[in-house]
Structures are given as C-alpha cells and as structure tokens.
Short mmCIF file of C-alpha atoms in Angstrom, two decimals:
data_model
loop_
_atom_site.label_atom_id
_atom_site.label_comp_id
_atom_site.label_asym_id
_atom_site.label_seq_id
_atom_site.Cartn_x
_atom_site.Cartn_y
_atom_site.Cartn_z
CA MET N 180 10.77 118.15 -108.16
CA ASP N 181 8.39 117.84 -104.97
CA ARG N 182 8.56 114.57 -103.35
CA ASN N 183 6.39 113.45 -100.76
CA GLU N 184 7.49 111.93 -97.37
CA ASN N 185 7.43 108.58 -98.35
CA GLU N 186 9.72 108.76 -100.79
CA ILE N 187 12.33 111.20 -98.36
CA ASP N 188 12.14 107.67 -96.08
CA TYR N 189 13.06 105.83 -98.50
CA VAL N 190 16.39 108.17 -99.64
CA VAL N 191 17.14 108.23 -96.14
CA LYS N 192 17.21 104.70 -95.19
CA GLN N 193 19.29 104.27 -98.48
CA ALA N 194 21.57 106.76 -96.95
CA GLU N 195 21.46 104.76 -93.27
CA ALA N 196 22.27 101.60 -94.66
CA GLY N 197 25.00 102.99 -96.65
CA PHE N 198 26.14 104.89 -93.53
CA GLN N 199 26.27 101.57 -92.17
CA PHE N 200 28.71 100.03 -95.04
CA LEU N 201 31.09 103.01 -94.52
CA GLN N 202 31.45 102.07 -91.01
CA GLN N 203 33.13 98.61 -91.50
CA THR N 204 35.40 100.33 -94.21
CA ASP N 205 39.12 101.59 -93.02
CA VAL N 206 40.48 104.86 -93.76
CA ILE N 207 42.35 103.04 -96.48
CA GLU N 208 38.74 102.07 -98.35
CA ARG N 209 37.60 105.26 -98.17
CA ALA N 210 40.35 106.66 -99.27
CA GLU N 211 39.98 105.27 -102.64
CA LEU N 212 36.67 106.05 -103.10
CA MET N 213 37.62 109.10 -103.18
CA TYR N 214 39.91 109.07 -105.35
CA ALA N 215 37.66 106.95 -107.86
CA ILE N 216 35.43 109.66 -107.85
CA ALA N 217 37.99 112.25 -107.88
CA ALA N 218 38.87 110.75 -111.39
CA GLU N 219 35.65 110.64 -112.92
CA ILE N 220 34.83 114.15 -111.85
CA GLU N 221 38.17 114.77 -113.73
CA GLU N 222 36.61 112.42 -116.81
CA LEU N 223 33.44 115.04 -117.05
CA GLY N 224 34.12 116.59 -120.65
CA GLU N 225 32.85 120.43 -121.89
CA ILE N 226 29.74 119.33 -121.08
CA LEU N 227 30.51 120.03 -117.79
CA ILE N 228 31.76 123.03 -118.39
CA GLU N 229 28.51 124.26 -121.10
CA THR N 230 25.76 123.38 -118.48
CA ALA N 231 27.32 125.05 -115.81
CA HIS N 232 28.11 128.21 -117.84
CA LEU N 233 24.81 128.28 -119.05
CA GLU N 234 22.77 127.45 -115.93
CA THR N 235 24.79 129.87 -113.80
CA ALA N 236 26.93 132.77 -116.13
CA LEU N 237 30.10 131.81 -114.48
CA PRO N 238 32.77 131.72 -117.33
CA LEU N 239 33.99 129.22 -118.25
CA GLY N 240 37.60 129.56 -117.68
CA ARG N 241 36.57 129.92 -114.08
CA LEU N 242 34.20 127.03 -114.03
CA GLN N 243 37.18 125.82 -115.64
CA GLY N 244 39.71 126.40 -112.04
CA GLU N 245 36.93 125.15 -109.98
CA LYS N 246 36.38 122.00 -111.63
CA ALA N 247 40.16 121.72 -111.08
CA ARG N 248 40.03 122.77 -107.31
CA THR N 249 37.02 120.12 -107.15
CA VAL N 250 39.23 117.28 -108.14
CA ASN N 251 42.06 118.52 -106.02
CA GLN N 252 39.71 118.98 -102.94
CA TRP N 253 38.61 115.16 -103.29
CA ARG N 254 42.41 113.50 -103.47
CA ARG N 255 43.48 116.19 -100.72
CA TYR N 256 41.34 114.79 -98.38
CA ALA N 257 41.27 111.22 -99.39
CA ASP N 258 45.39 111.46 -98.59
CA ALA N 259 44.24 113.58 -95.29
CA VAL N 260 41.78 109.76 -94.67
CA ARG N 261 44.32 107.47 -95.78
CA THR N 262 47.27 108.75 -93.01
CA GLY N 263 44.52 108.36 -90.14
CA LEU N 264 45.16 111.61 -89.22
CA TYR N 265 41.40 112.20 -88.45
CA SER N 266 41.10 108.62 -86.87
CA GLU N 267 43.08 110.24 -83.54
CA ALA N 268 43.94 106.93 -82.51
CA ARG N 269 44.99 106.63 -78.89
CA ILE N 270 45.26 103.77 -76.85
CA ASP N 271 45.89 103.88 -72.95
CA ARG N 272 47.31 100.08 -71.60
CA ASP N 273 48.15 100.15 -67.70
CA PRO N 274 51.47 98.03 -67.30
CA ASN N 275 49.15 96.16 -64.53
CA GLY N 276 46.65 94.97 -67.11
CA GLN N 277 43.72 97.02 -65.01
CA PHE N 278 42.52 98.66 -67.93
CA ASP N 279 42.91 98.93 -71.75
CA LEU N 280 41.50 101.76 -73.28
CA ARG N 281 41.25 102.67 -77.26
CA LYS N 282 39.73 105.76 -78.85
CA TYR N 283 39.19 107.02 -82.53
CA ASN N 284 37.05 108.62 -84.09
CA LYS N 285 33.98 107.63 -86.31
CA GLY N 286 31.11 109.55 -88.48
CA LEU N 287 28.42 110.28 -87.36
CA GLY N 288 25.59 109.32 -89.51
CA PRO N 289 23.88 109.76 -92.69
CA VAL N 290 24.80 114.05 -93.72
CA VAL N 291 22.33 116.02 -95.66
CA VAL N 292 24.56 118.54 -97.70
CA PHE N 293 22.87 121.68 -99.16
CA GLY N 294 24.33 122.70 -102.85
CA ALA N 295 25.67 126.13 -103.11
CA SER N 296 24.59 128.48 -105.86
CA ASN N 297 28.14 130.11 -106.02
CA PHE N 298 29.76 127.64 -106.23
CA PRO N 299 28.43 125.17 -108.43
CA PHE N 300 30.88 123.06 -108.42
CA ALA N 301 33.39 122.99 -105.59
CA PHE N 302 30.24 123.73 -102.37
CA SER N 303 28.19 121.79 -104.46
CA THR N 304 26.64 118.14 -104.96
CA ALA N 305 30.81 117.14 -105.37
CA GLY N 306 32.06 119.87 -103.43
CA GLY N 307 33.79 119.72 -100.30
CA ASP N 308 31.65 118.95 -97.54
CA THR N 309 29.90 116.25 -99.83
CA ALA N 310 34.12 115.14 -99.33
CA SER N 311 34.57 115.03 -96.28
CA ALA N 312 32.00 114.05 -95.28
CA ILE N 313 32.67 110.31 -97.25
CA GLY N 314 36.14 111.40 -95.63
CA ALA N 315 34.25 111.01 -92.34
CA GLY N 316 32.45 108.17 -93.20
CA CYS N 317 29.50 109.00 -93.51
CA SER N 318 27.01 108.37 -96.35
CA VAL N 319 25.60 111.49 -97.90
CA ILE N 320 21.90 113.19 -99.03
CA VAL N 321 22.57 115.87 -101.67
CA LYS N 322 19.65 118.58 -102.04
CA ALA N 323 20.74 120.05 -105.21
CA HIS N 324 21.05 124.00 -105.70
CA PRO N 325 17.37 124.44 -108.28
CA ALA N 326 19.78 127.20 -109.75
CA HIS N 327 21.62 124.50 -111.64
CA LEU N 328 20.11 121.28 -111.34
CA LYS N 329 21.66 119.65 -114.67
CA THR N 330 25.00 120.60 -113.10
CA SER N 331 24.75 118.81 -110.14
CA GLN N 332 22.49 115.53 -111.70
CA LEU N 333 26.12 115.44 -113.91
CA MET N 334 28.34 115.72 -110.76
CA ALA N 335 25.65 113.02 -108.98
CA ASP N 336 26.58 110.64 -112.42
CA ALA N 337 30.01 111.33 -111.81
CA ILE N 338 29.81 109.64 -108.11
CA ASP N 339 27.56 107.16 -108.81
CA ARG N 340 29.48 105.69 -111.60
CA ALA N 341 32.86 105.34 -109.20
CA VAL N 342 30.55 104.22 -106.43
CA SER N 343 29.81 101.67 -108.75
CA LYS N 344 33.12 101.03 -110.42
CA GLN N 345 34.48 100.49 -106.49
CA GLY N 346 31.96 97.51 -105.56
CA VAL N 347 29.93 100.37 -102.97
CA PRO N 348 26.06 100.45 -102.19
CA THR N 349 24.48 102.84 -103.84
CA GLY N 350 23.51 104.58 -100.45
CA VAL N 351 26.97 105.49 -99.47
CA PHE N 352 25.85 109.05 -101.92
CA ASN N 353 21.86 109.69 -102.64
CA HIS N 354 21.05 113.08 -104.97
CA VAL N 355 17.74 114.78 -104.27
CA LEU N 356 16.15 117.35 -107.56
CA SER N 357 14.02 119.33 -106.02
CA ASP N 358 13.20 123.14 -105.65
CA SER N 359 10.97 122.76 -102.84
CA PHE N 360 11.65 124.22 -99.04
CA ALA N 361 9.57 121.63 -97.40
CA VAL N 362 11.87 118.49 -98.80
CA GLY N 363 15.24 120.12 -97.25
CA GLN N 364 12.45 120.80 -94.32
CA GLN N 365 12.06 116.83 -94.12
CA LEU N 366 15.72 115.74 -94.65
CA VAL N 367 16.55 118.00 -91.10
CA SER N 368 13.94 116.62 -89.11
CA HIS N 369 14.37 112.91 -90.33
CA LYS N 370 15.18 111.10 -87.25
CA GLN N 371 18.30 109.11 -88.89
CA VAL N 372 19.78 112.63 -90.00
CA LYS N 373 22.73 113.49 -88.21
CA ALA N 374 24.62 116.24 -88.95
CA VAL N 375 23.49 119.35 -91.83
CA ALA N 376 25.81 120.88 -94.50
CA PHE N 377 24.46 124.52 -95.99
CA THR N 378 26.19 127.40 -97.68
CA GLY N 379 24.09 130.03 -98.61
CA SER N 380 22.07 132.99 -96.32
CA PHE N 381 21.92 134.15 -93.21
CA ARG N 382 18.11 133.52 -93.25
CA GLY N 383 18.22 129.87 -94.77
CA GLY N 384 21.82 128.70 -93.09
CA LYS N 385 19.36 130.02 -89.20
CA ALA N 386 16.31 128.47 -90.18
CA LEU N 387 18.06 125.19 -91.10
CA PHE N 388 19.94 125.53 -87.89
CA ASP N 389 16.89 125.98 -85.54
CA LEU N 390 15.37 123.40 -86.94
CA GLY N 391 18.52 120.98 -86.30
CA GLN N 392 17.83 122.25 -82.89
CA SER N 393 14.14 121.81 -82.29
CA ARG N 394 14.46 118.18 -83.33
CA PRO N 395 13.70 115.69 -80.10
CA GLU N 396 17.30 114.64 -81.13
CA PRO N 397 19.00 118.05 -81.93
CA ILE N 398 21.78 117.88 -84.56
CA PRO N 399 24.00 119.68 -85.44
CA VAL N 400 24.33 121.67 -88.78
CA PHE N 401 27.29 123.55 -90.13
CA ALA N 402 25.97 126.45 -91.80
CA GLU N 403 27.99 129.12 -93.80
CA MET N 404 26.49 132.51 -93.65
CA GLY N 405 28.01 134.93 -95.13
CA SER N 406 30.32 138.09 -93.97
CA VAL N 407 30.76 141.53 -94.50
CA ASN N 408 34.93 140.84 -94.64
CA PRO N 409 36.34 143.92 -93.80
CA VAL N 410 39.36 145.46 -94.91
CA PHE N 411 41.13 148.29 -91.95
CA ILE N 412 43.57 150.44 -94.35
CA LEU N 413 46.15 151.22 -91.65
CA GLN N 414 48.04 154.91 -92.29
CA ASP N 415 51.81 154.28 -93.29
CA TYR N 416 50.61 151.14 -95.78
CA LEU N 417 48.00 153.62 -96.43
CA ALA N 418 50.98 156.22 -97.14
CA ASN N 419 52.93 153.86 -99.61
CA HIS N 420 50.57 151.92 -101.58
CA LEU N 421 47.53 153.75 -102.11
CA GLU N 422 47.44 153.29 -106.16
CA ALA N 423 48.08 149.91 -105.66
CA PHE N 424 45.41 148.96 -102.68
CA ALA N 425 42.65 151.18 -105.08
CA LYS N 426 43.16 148.16 -108.14
CA GLN N 427 43.58 145.85 -106.15
CA TYR N 428 40.75 146.14 -103.61
CA ILE N 429 38.17 146.91 -106.67
CA GLY N 430 39.63 143.84 -108.11
CA SER N 431 38.89 141.65 -105.09
CA LEU N 432 35.10 143.80 -104.27
CA LEU N 433 33.82 142.92 -107.78
CA LEU N 434 35.53 138.98 -108.32
CA GLY N 435 32.66 137.44 -110.07
CA VAL N 436 30.66 139.99 -110.01
CA GLY N 437 31.26 140.32 -105.87
CA GLN N 438 29.30 136.99 -105.15
CA PHE N 439 32.16 135.11 -102.63
CA CYS N 440 31.21 134.75 -99.53
CA THR N 441 34.87 136.67 -98.50
CA ASN N 442 34.10 139.02 -101.21
CA PRO N 443 35.83 142.47 -98.85
CA GLY N 444 32.77 144.29 -98.77
CA VAL N 445 33.43 146.78 -96.28
CA LEU N 446 36.69 148.89 -96.15
CA VAL N 447 37.64 151.08 -92.83
CA GLY N 448 40.29 154.05 -92.13
CA LEU N 449 40.95 157.67 -91.12
CA ALA N 450 39.58 160.49 -92.40
CA GLY N 451 41.93 162.84 -93.64
CA GLU N 452 43.12 163.53 -96.90
CA PRO N 453 45.22 160.33 -97.67
CA PHE N 454 41.53 158.29 -97.10
CA ASP N 455 40.34 160.56 -99.30
CA ARG N 456 42.86 160.68 -102.34
CA LEU N 457 42.53 157.09 -101.59
CA LYS N 458 38.08 156.73 -102.34
CA LEU N 459 39.12 158.95 -105.44
CA ALA N 460 41.50 156.42 -106.62
CA LEU N 461 38.01 153.85 -106.38
CA LYS N 462 36.06 155.82 -107.80
CA SER N 463 38.13 156.14 -111.04
CA GLU N 464 38.73 152.35 -110.66
CA LEU N 465 35.39 151.42 -110.01
CA LYS N 466 34.21 153.46 -113.21
CA SER N 467 36.57 151.70 -115.87
CA ALA N 468 35.71 148.43 -114.05
CA ALA N 469 33.31 146.15 -116.28
CA THR N 470 30.69 144.62 -114.74
CA GLY N 471 28.76 141.00 -114.99
CA LYS N 472 25.60 139.04 -114.94
CA MET N 473 24.55 137.60 -111.61
CA LEU N 474 24.13 133.80 -111.43
CA HIS N 475 20.54 133.99 -111.39
CA SER N 476 17.90 136.46 -111.17
CA CYS N 477 16.45 135.82 -107.43
CA ILE N 478 20.07 136.95 -106.90
CA LEU N 479 20.04 140.10 -108.63
CA ASP N 480 16.43 140.91 -107.43
CA SER N 481 17.88 140.89 -104.05
CA TYR N 482 21.30 142.73 -104.76
CA ASN N 483 18.95 145.56 -106.06
CA ARG N 484 16.80 145.04 -103.67
CA LEU N 485 19.52 145.57 -100.86
CA LYS N 486 21.65 148.35 -102.56
CA GLY N 487 18.62 150.13 -102.73
CA GLU N 488 18.13 150.37 -98.90
CA MET N 489 21.56 150.33 -98.22
CA VAL N 490 21.90 153.53 -100.75
CA GLN N 491 18.41 155.37 -99.42
CA SER N 492 19.84 154.48 -95.58
CA GLU N 493 20.72 157.94 -93.65
CA GLY N 494 24.07 159.17 -93.17
CA ILE N 495 25.23 156.97 -96.96
CA SER N 496 25.80 158.87 -99.55
CA VAL N 497 26.65 156.42 -102.87
CA LEU N 498 30.91 157.30 -104.08
CA GLY N 499 30.16 155.84 -107.39
CA GLU N 500 29.11 153.25 -109.53
CA GLY N 501 30.08 151.44 -112.35
CA GLU N 502 29.07 153.43 -115.26
CA GLY N 503 28.39 152.08 -119.00
CA ASN N 504 25.43 150.36 -120.15
CA THR N 505 24.22 147.45 -117.87
CA PRO N 506 22.03 145.28 -119.74
CA HIS N 507 18.79 144.55 -117.31
CA ASP N 508 20.23 141.10 -116.32
CA PHE N 509 24.19 142.35 -115.24
CA ALA N 510 24.70 143.84 -111.71
CA ARG N 511 25.96 147.43 -111.50
CA ALA N 512 28.56 148.33 -109.21
CA VAL N 513 28.02 150.68 -106.29
CA LEU N 514 30.35 152.33 -103.97
CA VAL N 515 29.43 153.88 -101.08
CA GLU N 516 30.38 156.02 -97.75
CA THR N 517 29.51 156.50 -94.41
CA GLU N 518 30.82 158.16 -91.28
CA ALA N 519 31.96 155.79 -88.40
CA SER N 520 29.00 157.42 -86.43
CA GLN N 521 26.27 156.37 -88.37
CA VAL N 522 27.80 152.43 -88.91
CA LEU N 523 27.82 152.58 -84.76
CA ASN N 524 24.03 154.27 -84.73
CA ASN N 525 22.77 151.82 -87.14
CA PRO N 526 25.20 148.66 -86.80
CA ASN N 527 22.69 147.40 -89.99
CA LEU N 528 24.65 149.43 -92.17
CA LEU N 529 27.90 145.96 -91.34
CA GLU N 530 25.25 143.84 -92.58
CA GLU N 531 25.90 141.69 -95.68
CA VAL N 532 25.02 143.33 -99.59
CA PHE N 533 25.65 140.20 -101.30
CA GLY N 534 27.36 141.38 -104.61
CA PRO N 535 29.75 144.27 -106.08
CA PHE N 536 28.70 146.68 -103.11
CA GLY N 537 31.26 147.82 -101.05
CA LEU N 538 30.90 150.44 -97.91
CA ILE N 539 33.68 152.80 -96.64
CA VAL N 540 33.60 153.91 -93.29
CA SER N 541 35.62 157.18 -92.26
CA CYS N 542 36.49 157.00 -88.80
CA ASN N 543 37.61 160.55 -86.35
CA ASP N 544 40.69 158.79 -84.21
CA GLN N 545 41.69 155.72 -83.82
CA ASN N 546 39.28 155.64 -80.53
CA GLU N 547 36.18 155.62 -83.72
CA MET N 548 37.98 152.78 -85.57
CA ASN N 549 38.30 150.57 -82.33
CA LEU N 550 35.04 151.26 -81.93
CA VAL N 551 33.33 149.64 -85.05
CA MET N 552 35.60 146.93 -84.32
CA GLN N 553 33.52 146.14 -81.53
CA GLN N 554 30.42 146.97 -83.63
CA LEU N 555 31.25 144.05 -85.63
CA ASP N 556 29.79 140.61 -85.68
CA GLY N 557 31.71 137.49 -86.54
CA GLN N 558 32.81 136.89 -89.56
CA ILE N 559 35.05 135.02 -92.16
CA THR N 560 37.87 136.64 -92.70
CA LEU N 561 39.03 140.39 -92.08
CA THR N 562 42.15 142.09 -93.38
CA PHE N 563 44.41 144.99 -92.16
CA ALA N 564 46.31 146.90 -95.57
CA ALA N 565 49.17 147.43 -92.63
CA THR N 566 52.69 147.50 -92.50
CA ALA N 567 54.15 146.15 -89.59
CA GLN N 568 55.06 149.98 -87.52
CA ASP N 569 50.78 150.09 -88.51
CA ILE N 570 50.69 147.04 -86.50
CA HIS N 571 52.66 147.89 -83.60
CA GLU N 572 50.92 151.50 -83.09
CA CYS N 573 47.43 149.77 -83.20
CA PRO N 574 48.03 146.47 -80.53
CA ALA N 575 43.67 146.80 -79.22
CA LEU N 576 42.77 146.54 -83.10
CA PHE N 577 44.75 143.95 -83.73
CA ALA N 578 44.22 142.29 -80.27
CA MET N 579 40.30 142.72 -80.54
CA ALA N 580 40.21 141.47 -84.64
CA GLN N 581 40.86 138.14 -83.52
CA ASP N 582 37.91 137.72 -81.91
CA LYS N 583 35.99 138.83 -84.78
CA CYS N 584 36.68 136.45 -87.52
CA GLY N 585 38.36 133.07 -88.33
CA ARG N 586 40.75 133.80 -91.18
CA LEU N 587 43.11 137.31 -90.63
CA LEU N 588 45.02 138.55 -93.54
CA PHE N 589 47.81 140.32 -93.03
CA GLN N 590 48.14 142.77 -96.37
CA GLY N 591 46.28 140.97 -99.64
CA MET N 592 42.76 140.51 -100.02
CA PRO N 593 40.54 137.46 -98.49
CA THR N 594 38.99 136.65 -101.81
CA GLY N 595 41.80 133.80 -102.46
CA VAL N 596 40.52 130.72 -99.88
CA GLU N 597 43.54 127.85 -100.55
CA VAL N 598 42.53 123.89 -100.15
CA GLN N 599 44.97 123.44 -97.12
CA TYR N 600 45.43 122.47 -93.93
CA ALA N 601 45.73 125.41 -92.24
CA MET N 602 43.07 127.12 -94.06
CA GLN N 603 40.23 128.32 -91.32
CA HIS N 604 36.92 128.65 -93.32
CA GLY N 605 34.52 129.58 -90.96
CA GLY N 606 34.29 132.29 -88.07
CA PRO N 607 32.25 133.61 -85.40
CA TYR N 608 28.57 133.32 -85.55
CA PRO N 609 26.53 134.68 -87.41
CA ALA N 610 29.18 134.00 -90.03
CA THR N 611 28.68 130.22 -89.35
CA THR N 612 27.25 128.53 -86.89
CA ASP N 613 29.97 127.01 -84.96
CA ALA N 614 33.22 128.54 -85.00
CA ARG N 615 35.46 125.44 -84.56
CA PHE N 616 35.18 123.92 -87.68
CA THR N 617 35.99 124.80 -91.16
CA SER N 618 34.48 123.93 -94.44
CA VAL N 619 37.80 124.68 -96.41
CA GLY N 620 40.73 122.03 -96.44
CA PRO N 621 41.38 118.60 -95.24
CA ASP N 622 40.12 119.65 -91.71
CA ALA N 623 36.23 119.80 -92.72
CA VAL N 624 36.29 116.21 -92.35
CA LYS N 625 36.17 116.98 -88.06
CA ARG N 626 32.71 118.16 -88.24
CA PHE N 627 31.34 114.82 -89.49
CA VAL N 628 33.03 113.08 -86.88
CA ARG N 629 32.59 111.56 -83.00
CA PRO N 630 34.77 110.07 -80.94
CA PHE N 631 34.15 106.55 -78.91
CA SER N 632 36.42 104.44 -76.79
CA PHE N 633 36.80 100.42 -76.52
CA GLN N 634 37.15 99.09 -73.16
CA ASN N 635 39.25 96.09 -72.80
CA TRP N 636 38.29 94.42 -75.98
CA PRO N 637 39.62 91.68 -77.31
CA ASN N 638 41.18 92.27 -80.28
CA GLU N 639 39.53 90.86 -83.40
CA PHE N 640 36.41 92.97 -82.50
CA LEU N 641 38.78 96.45 -82.71
CA PRO N 642 38.28 98.69 -85.68
CA LYS N 643 41.69 98.08 -87.47
CA GLU N 644 42.46 101.40 -86.65
CA LEU N 645 42.79 100.71 -83.41
CA GLN N 646 44.25 96.84 -83.42
CA ASP N 647 47.34 95.69 -81.91
CA GLY N 648 50.22 95.93 -84.51
CA ASN N 649 48.48 99.04 -86.23
CA PRO N 650 47.74 96.85 -89.68
CA LEU N 651 46.88 100.46 -91.29
CA GLN N 652 50.12 101.74 -90.06
CA ILE N 653 48.65 105.25 -89.79
CA ASP N 654 50.01 107.73 -87.04
CA ARG N 655 49.04 106.74 -83.09
CA LEU N 656 49.39 108.42 -79.49
CA VAL N 657 50.15 104.71 -77.35
CA ASN N 658 50.48 105.43 -73.47
CA GLN N 659 51.11 109.16 -74.78
CA GLN N 660 53.42 108.38 -77.66
CA TRP N 661 53.33 109.29 -81.09
CA THR N 662 54.63 105.91 -83.16
CA LYS N 663 53.42 103.92 -85.44
CA ALA N 664 54.59 100.49 -83.63
#
C-alpha cells in the first residue's frame, strides 16, 4: 500500500524516539536485544520457509540454510558489539591535568534499510543491515521488498516480539510495506533519517545515493549495486585443472539461477589450444546443467532483455546454452564469447547481466589481459584461477587487481560469502558507493557509527564505555596502551 507524507513522518518520528532510547543503552544491552531477535527468528517454523519459497521460488534447502545464516549473523554481530570492538574507546589524560579527552563511536541516527530481492532473510528485513544498524545504536526503518511482502512481515513480527519481550520501545524497529518508489524517496529525504543501506541494482542504488547527497543535509547511502566478479584463468593452472575448473565455474555461474551478487559473470584467459579446450568443456557442462525459476517476473524480464542485447552486440557469439525444454518462467543459461579487442573498444560488454549468463574473453597475449584488467570497473570480488607460479609470472596483473575489487580470491569461486570479521563484501564504485565498508561480517557495524569526543567531563556524565573503572570491561586505548583496566 502507498503511504502519504504524514504517515512517513510518523514512522520516522517513531524511529527518532527509538534512536534516542538506544543512545542511552550500552553495548551489552544492545547485544542482549540482538540475541533476543536471533532467538525469535530461530523459533519461526515452517510457515516462514514455505512462505518465502512461494514468494521467491528459492529451493527449500537454500532457504533453510539462509535462515540459519541469518540467525548466526545476529549472534555473531551481537558478540562483536558486546566486546566494545566498535566503540573504539580512547582515553588520553595529561599527567599534569591539562586535559582529559575521551572518545568513542556512537550511532548516526535512524537508518533506512531497503530489503533485497535475492536474499529474503539474510539481506532483507531481518538481514545484516538491520542487525548491524541496531548493533551500532541506530533505530531502523525497513522498507520491505515488494517481491516478498509476506515473508518480510513474518520477519518483522519476529523482531517486534523480541523488542516487546526486552521492554524496548517499538520505534527501535519500524516496518514499511509499500511497492511505491515514492515512499522510498520520502524516507531517504526525511531530515531525521541519517543513513541508508541498499542491496540491488546499479540504477536503484545510484538513484538513492544521488538523493542522499542532494538533501540539505547529505547523508551516507551504503549501496551495493552489483558486480561481474571476473575470473582470470592463468596458464599453469589451466594446464593442470581444466576439467575440474569447468565444473566449478559452471556450478558457480548457475548457483541460485545466477542471482548472487558474487556471480562470476566474466571469464578471462589467453587464446590458444588449452583455452579452446576449456571453452568446449564449459559448453558441455552448461548443456547438462539444470535450469531454474528466477525470483520474480521482473528479474526474468530484465535478464532476457539484457541477455538479448548482449547476444546481439558486435563481436559477441554464443558458445553454448542450457538445453532441454525450458518453462516460460524459467531462465535459460547462456555462455557467450568475444575477443579482448571487442571489450577494450566497448566497455559496456563488461556490464552485469543479472542471472545465469557468462561472458568469456580471449586475450592474444599477457599485455592484452592486463589491458582488460585496466578496463574493469570496481568489483565486489575478483578471482585468480592460478598457481603461485602464475602469480610470480604476472606481477602487474596481480597488482592491478587489488585496485579493482574488495575481495581477491586465489582459486575457488566467489559465490561463498562467509560471515566473518575478515570478510570484505564491498568494493570500489560502481560495485558499492563506499569501498571503505563491508555489508557482510561484524565490521558492517562500522557503517552506522561516528566518533564523538568528551573533554574534561565529570565521570558520572560519561557513557559507560568511557567511565573510570571500565564498568563494561571492554578493551580501551588508554594513554596509548590497550587495556581493560
């Protein structure tokens, strides 16, 4: 349903009250709320899985795994928040009493989270953006994704139950059901909203980013906007792992019907007999691979349109397609190929086709491969299918790759994203709007805090994170020494 500006204003004011409440909590209290939310999500029964399956067409097994991941995210982030890691408490006291400086991180304010289509649990209403914002001490307004409104409501209800049981004001979490773009724009434009989190298309993310920057008070918009996640296969590795790599690559390309933001949509290698044999192996693997139904009809329509445009582009030829009878609402997987010279003359060929689509690029020599690397926009991931010998022989390629992505893989495939401290899920523009931050792993909390310093304040007025005696027993940097004292 659509909402008018008065209704949106009411929701945001509720969120502002929730934010002010969270400002009076400490890291242990916020962690307890997060543990309670995890427990409520864990308790959701088969109705959650069945509802999400009906709304998204995602397999039941995939949804069970994603639910477990979502619960784990809340608990992992809560563990990190509880330690005070993101408080980054610093205390500097002059021995002669000239100054007493104490600094920590506090929440930015109400955060608008846009639910993602491809992860109805882990990147949506109760996903990592919501968890990390609450962990940072920010209230949240979730705009549910219109493709799975019933699933979103079930998750919102679980969060509301946890909020109620913990005696927390309802404004800490707010849920907006609407398929209107105008509602999203109203939320981002509201003067009391202080940050935005988005996972989706480049067009949608860029529009929100521009809106956030054009406000009288600009705000950060943390948008993850897609990536082709190139794989560069090098000669020594190719000579020894051709068949295994073909299976691995096609499996990753088609995982989730290609609807992962880490889908390896571009494969780059040196032209020659080994690469030709690899292409034949890839074609064979694709022919026998199962097809699947995409998340919703709009994504399928977009996939078919972009696929058609790519297939008709100059210098592009179809290497292979998934075979068999494909229902009208299923996506047909396609591999196309081209020469590096075509990519260098037409950078649009390296743009994302969201779905089971792969582009294979043949380079005449190492210099041409380096030029393809230079041509790439920012990526979430980049993978070297390589041996140590290959990397030694291609130092320039290895060096350039580090400027092109947020996560650089040595062998393997990028579609597995671990919820760990050391995970970086983000990359240079246009993969994301701010490459300094991640949207996966506990470090996602860093997006929603700002440093704040107290000078010469009486101990009783300081937040617990900065008080004498360290009542929370967190690690603090006191006069340049890390200590719990």
